[in-house]
Short mmCIF file of C-alpha atoms in Angstrom, two decimals:
data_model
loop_
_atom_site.label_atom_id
_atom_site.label_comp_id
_atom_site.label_asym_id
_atom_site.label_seq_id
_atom_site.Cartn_x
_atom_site.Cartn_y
_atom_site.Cartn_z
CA UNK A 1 15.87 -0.69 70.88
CA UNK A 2 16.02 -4.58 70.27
CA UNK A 3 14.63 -4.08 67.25
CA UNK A 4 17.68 -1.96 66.00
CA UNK A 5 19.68 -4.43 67.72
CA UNK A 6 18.43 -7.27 65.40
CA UNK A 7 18.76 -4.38 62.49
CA UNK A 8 22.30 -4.01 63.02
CA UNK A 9 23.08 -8.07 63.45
CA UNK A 10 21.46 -8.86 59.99
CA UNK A 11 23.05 -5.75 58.39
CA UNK A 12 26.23 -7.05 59.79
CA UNK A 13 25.92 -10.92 58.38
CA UNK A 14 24.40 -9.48 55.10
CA UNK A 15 27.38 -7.39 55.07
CA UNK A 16 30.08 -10.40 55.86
CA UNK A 17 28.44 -12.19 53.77
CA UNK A 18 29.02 -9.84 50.71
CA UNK A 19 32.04 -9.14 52.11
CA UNK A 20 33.45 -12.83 51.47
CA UNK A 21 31.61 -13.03 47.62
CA UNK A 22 33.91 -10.04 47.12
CA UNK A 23 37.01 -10.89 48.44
CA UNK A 24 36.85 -14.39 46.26
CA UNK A 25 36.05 -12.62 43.05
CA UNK A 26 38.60 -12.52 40.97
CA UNK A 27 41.18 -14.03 43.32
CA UNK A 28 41.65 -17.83 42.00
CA UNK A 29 43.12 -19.02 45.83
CA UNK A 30 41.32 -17.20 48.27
CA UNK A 31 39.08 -18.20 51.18
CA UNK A 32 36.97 -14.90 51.57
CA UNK A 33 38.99 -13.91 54.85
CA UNK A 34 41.13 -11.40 53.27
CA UNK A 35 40.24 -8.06 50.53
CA UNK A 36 42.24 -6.43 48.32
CA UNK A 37 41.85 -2.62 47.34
CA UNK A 38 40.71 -3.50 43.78
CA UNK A 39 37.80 -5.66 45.15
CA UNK A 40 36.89 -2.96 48.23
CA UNK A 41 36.81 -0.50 45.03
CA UNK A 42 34.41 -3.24 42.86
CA UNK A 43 32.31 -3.07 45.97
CA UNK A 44 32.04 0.86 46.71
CA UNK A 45 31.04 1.36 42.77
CA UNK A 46 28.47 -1.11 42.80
CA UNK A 47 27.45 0.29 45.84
CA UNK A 48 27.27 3.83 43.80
CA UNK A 49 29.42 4.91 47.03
CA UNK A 50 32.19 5.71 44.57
CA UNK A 51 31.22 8.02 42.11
CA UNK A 52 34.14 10.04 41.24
CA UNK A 53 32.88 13.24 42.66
CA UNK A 54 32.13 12.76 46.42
CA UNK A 55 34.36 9.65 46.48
CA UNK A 56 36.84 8.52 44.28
CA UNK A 57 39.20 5.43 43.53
CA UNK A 58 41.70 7.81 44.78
CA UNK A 59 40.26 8.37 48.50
CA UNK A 60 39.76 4.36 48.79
CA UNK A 61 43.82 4.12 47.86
CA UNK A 62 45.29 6.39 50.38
CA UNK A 63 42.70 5.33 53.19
CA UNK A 64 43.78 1.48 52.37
CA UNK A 65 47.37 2.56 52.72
CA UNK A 66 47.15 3.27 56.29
CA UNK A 67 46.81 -0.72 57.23
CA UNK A 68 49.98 -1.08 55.67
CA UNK A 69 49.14 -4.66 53.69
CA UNK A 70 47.78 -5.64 50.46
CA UNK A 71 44.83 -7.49 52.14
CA UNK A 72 42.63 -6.43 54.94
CA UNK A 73 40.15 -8.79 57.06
CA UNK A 74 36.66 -8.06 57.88
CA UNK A 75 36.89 -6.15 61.34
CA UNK A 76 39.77 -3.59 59.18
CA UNK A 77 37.16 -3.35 56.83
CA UNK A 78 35.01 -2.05 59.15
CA UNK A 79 37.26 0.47 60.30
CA UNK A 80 38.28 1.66 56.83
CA UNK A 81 34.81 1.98 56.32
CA UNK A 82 34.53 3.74 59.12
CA UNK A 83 37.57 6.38 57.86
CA UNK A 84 36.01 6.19 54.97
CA UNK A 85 32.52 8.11 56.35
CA UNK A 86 34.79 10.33 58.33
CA UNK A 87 36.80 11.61 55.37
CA UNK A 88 34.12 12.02 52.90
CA UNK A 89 31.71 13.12 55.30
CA UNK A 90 29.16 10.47 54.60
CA UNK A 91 27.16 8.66 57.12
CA UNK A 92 28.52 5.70 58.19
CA UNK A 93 25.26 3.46 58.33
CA UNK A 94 24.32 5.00 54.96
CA UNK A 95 27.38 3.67 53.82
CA UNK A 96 26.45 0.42 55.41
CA UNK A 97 22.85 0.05 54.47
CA UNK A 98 24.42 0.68 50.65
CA UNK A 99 27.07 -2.00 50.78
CA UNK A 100 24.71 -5.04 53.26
CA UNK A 101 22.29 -4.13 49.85
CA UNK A 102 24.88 -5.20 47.24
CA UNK A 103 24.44 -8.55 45.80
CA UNK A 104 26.95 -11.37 45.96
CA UNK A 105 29.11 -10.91 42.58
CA UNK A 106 29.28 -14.03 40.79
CA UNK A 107 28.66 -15.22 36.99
CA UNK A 108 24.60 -15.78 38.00
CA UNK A 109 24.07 -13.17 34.85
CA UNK A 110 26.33 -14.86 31.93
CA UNK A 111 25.04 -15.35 28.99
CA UNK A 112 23.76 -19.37 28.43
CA UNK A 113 24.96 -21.07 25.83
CA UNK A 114 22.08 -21.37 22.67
CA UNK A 115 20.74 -25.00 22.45
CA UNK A 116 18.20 -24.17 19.36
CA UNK A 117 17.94 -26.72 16.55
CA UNK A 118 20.36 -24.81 14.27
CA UNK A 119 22.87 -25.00 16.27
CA UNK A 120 22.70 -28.32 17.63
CA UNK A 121 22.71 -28.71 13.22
CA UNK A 122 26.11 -27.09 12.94
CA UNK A 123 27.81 -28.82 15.49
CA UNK A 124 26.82 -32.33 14.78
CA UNK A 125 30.36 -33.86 13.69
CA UNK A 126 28.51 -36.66 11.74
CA UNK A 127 27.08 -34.33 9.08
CA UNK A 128 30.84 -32.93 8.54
CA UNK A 129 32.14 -33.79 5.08
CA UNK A 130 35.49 -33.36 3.91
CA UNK A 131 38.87 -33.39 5.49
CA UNK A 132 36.83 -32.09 8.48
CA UNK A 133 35.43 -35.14 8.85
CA UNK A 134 38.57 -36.51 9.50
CA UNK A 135 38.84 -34.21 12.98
CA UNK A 136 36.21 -36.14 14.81
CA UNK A 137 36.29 -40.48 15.75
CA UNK A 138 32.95 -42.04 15.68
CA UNK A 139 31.69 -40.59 18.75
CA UNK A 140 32.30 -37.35 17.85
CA UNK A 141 35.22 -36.33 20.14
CA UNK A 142 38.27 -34.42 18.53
CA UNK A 143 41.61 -36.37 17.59
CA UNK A 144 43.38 -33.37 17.95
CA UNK A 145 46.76 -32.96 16.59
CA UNK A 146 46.26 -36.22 14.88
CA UNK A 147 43.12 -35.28 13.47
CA UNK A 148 44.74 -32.06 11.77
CA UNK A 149 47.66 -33.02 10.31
CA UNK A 150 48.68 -35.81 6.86
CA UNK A 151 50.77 -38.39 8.40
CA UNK A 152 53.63 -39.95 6.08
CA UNK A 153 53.10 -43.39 5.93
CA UNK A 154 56.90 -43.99 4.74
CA UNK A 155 55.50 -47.54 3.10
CA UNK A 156 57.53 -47.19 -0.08
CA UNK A 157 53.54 -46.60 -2.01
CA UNK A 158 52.25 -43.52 -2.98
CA UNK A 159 48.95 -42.01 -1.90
CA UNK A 160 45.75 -43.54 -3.40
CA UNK A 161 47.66 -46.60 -4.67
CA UNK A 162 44.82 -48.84 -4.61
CA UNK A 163 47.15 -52.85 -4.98
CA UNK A 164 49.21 -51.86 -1.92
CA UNK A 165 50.95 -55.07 -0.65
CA UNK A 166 50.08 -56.96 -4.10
CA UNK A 167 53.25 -57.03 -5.57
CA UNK A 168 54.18 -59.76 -3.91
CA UNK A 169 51.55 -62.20 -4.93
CA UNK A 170 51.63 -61.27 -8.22
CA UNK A 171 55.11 -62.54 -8.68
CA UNK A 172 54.43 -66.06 -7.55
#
């Protein structure tokens, strides 16, 4: 019996614990206290709870619309869960066991960004010839807008006049 006792208090933290990694995803301002339907339904598919056939998106909808709010916390959770099992006939600790399994969602399996020699080539702003050259200062930070665009100078010369500011002497 204490055994299952210690069972059921790890399933439980495993399970607030993946609880609050889905109630941030996606959701730029939250704390992890509050769900939305969407995530709950990110959850159950993972899960492989909702499949369409025994459960669908459908079932999770109307069950969420009996809390009357667009987020639930983690003890409503546990009771739609709990409507959830009674609906579609599942067992509840099944259901559970499934979810306390799920891993935290996250960006842990985005691609890396390639660092190979060829690369490293093609983005080297020093090698860049051209009026692309022009993009980059010394460094090899962007100027941005100045960097893109032919600035009138408005100096009476025109461009590539090579005795700019020689008339001058000349006449003396």
């Amino acid at each position: 019996m204490a055994d299952d006792a210690i069972n059921k208090l790890e399933k439980e933290i495993l399970l607030e614990k993946a609880f609050k990694g889905y109630a941030k995803f996606g959701v730029a301002n939250s704390n992890g206290n509050q769900i939305t339907l969407s995530n709950i339904d990110k959850w159950l598919k993972e899960a492989a709870i909702v499949n369409g056939k025994k459960v669908s998106t459908t079932d999770t909808a109307i069950l969420f619309q009996r809390f009357k709010a667009k987020t639930i916390d983690f003890r409503q959770f546990l009771q739609f869960i709990e409507g959830l099992a009674k609906e579609s006939k599942l067992n509840q600790d099944d259901i559970m066991n499934k979810l306390a399994k799920c891993a935290v969602p996250g960006t842990s399996r985005a691609t890396q960004a390639d660092k190979s020699n060829i690369v490293q080539r093609l983005t080297d702003t020093s090698k860049y010839t051209g009026s692309h050259k022009e993009r980059f200062d010394a460094k090899g930070k962007g100027k941005g807008k100045s960097g893109r665009e032919d600035r009138a100078e408005n100096s009476g010369y025109v461009q590539g006049y090579k005795e700019k500011n020689t008339y001058d002497a000349k006449k003396k």
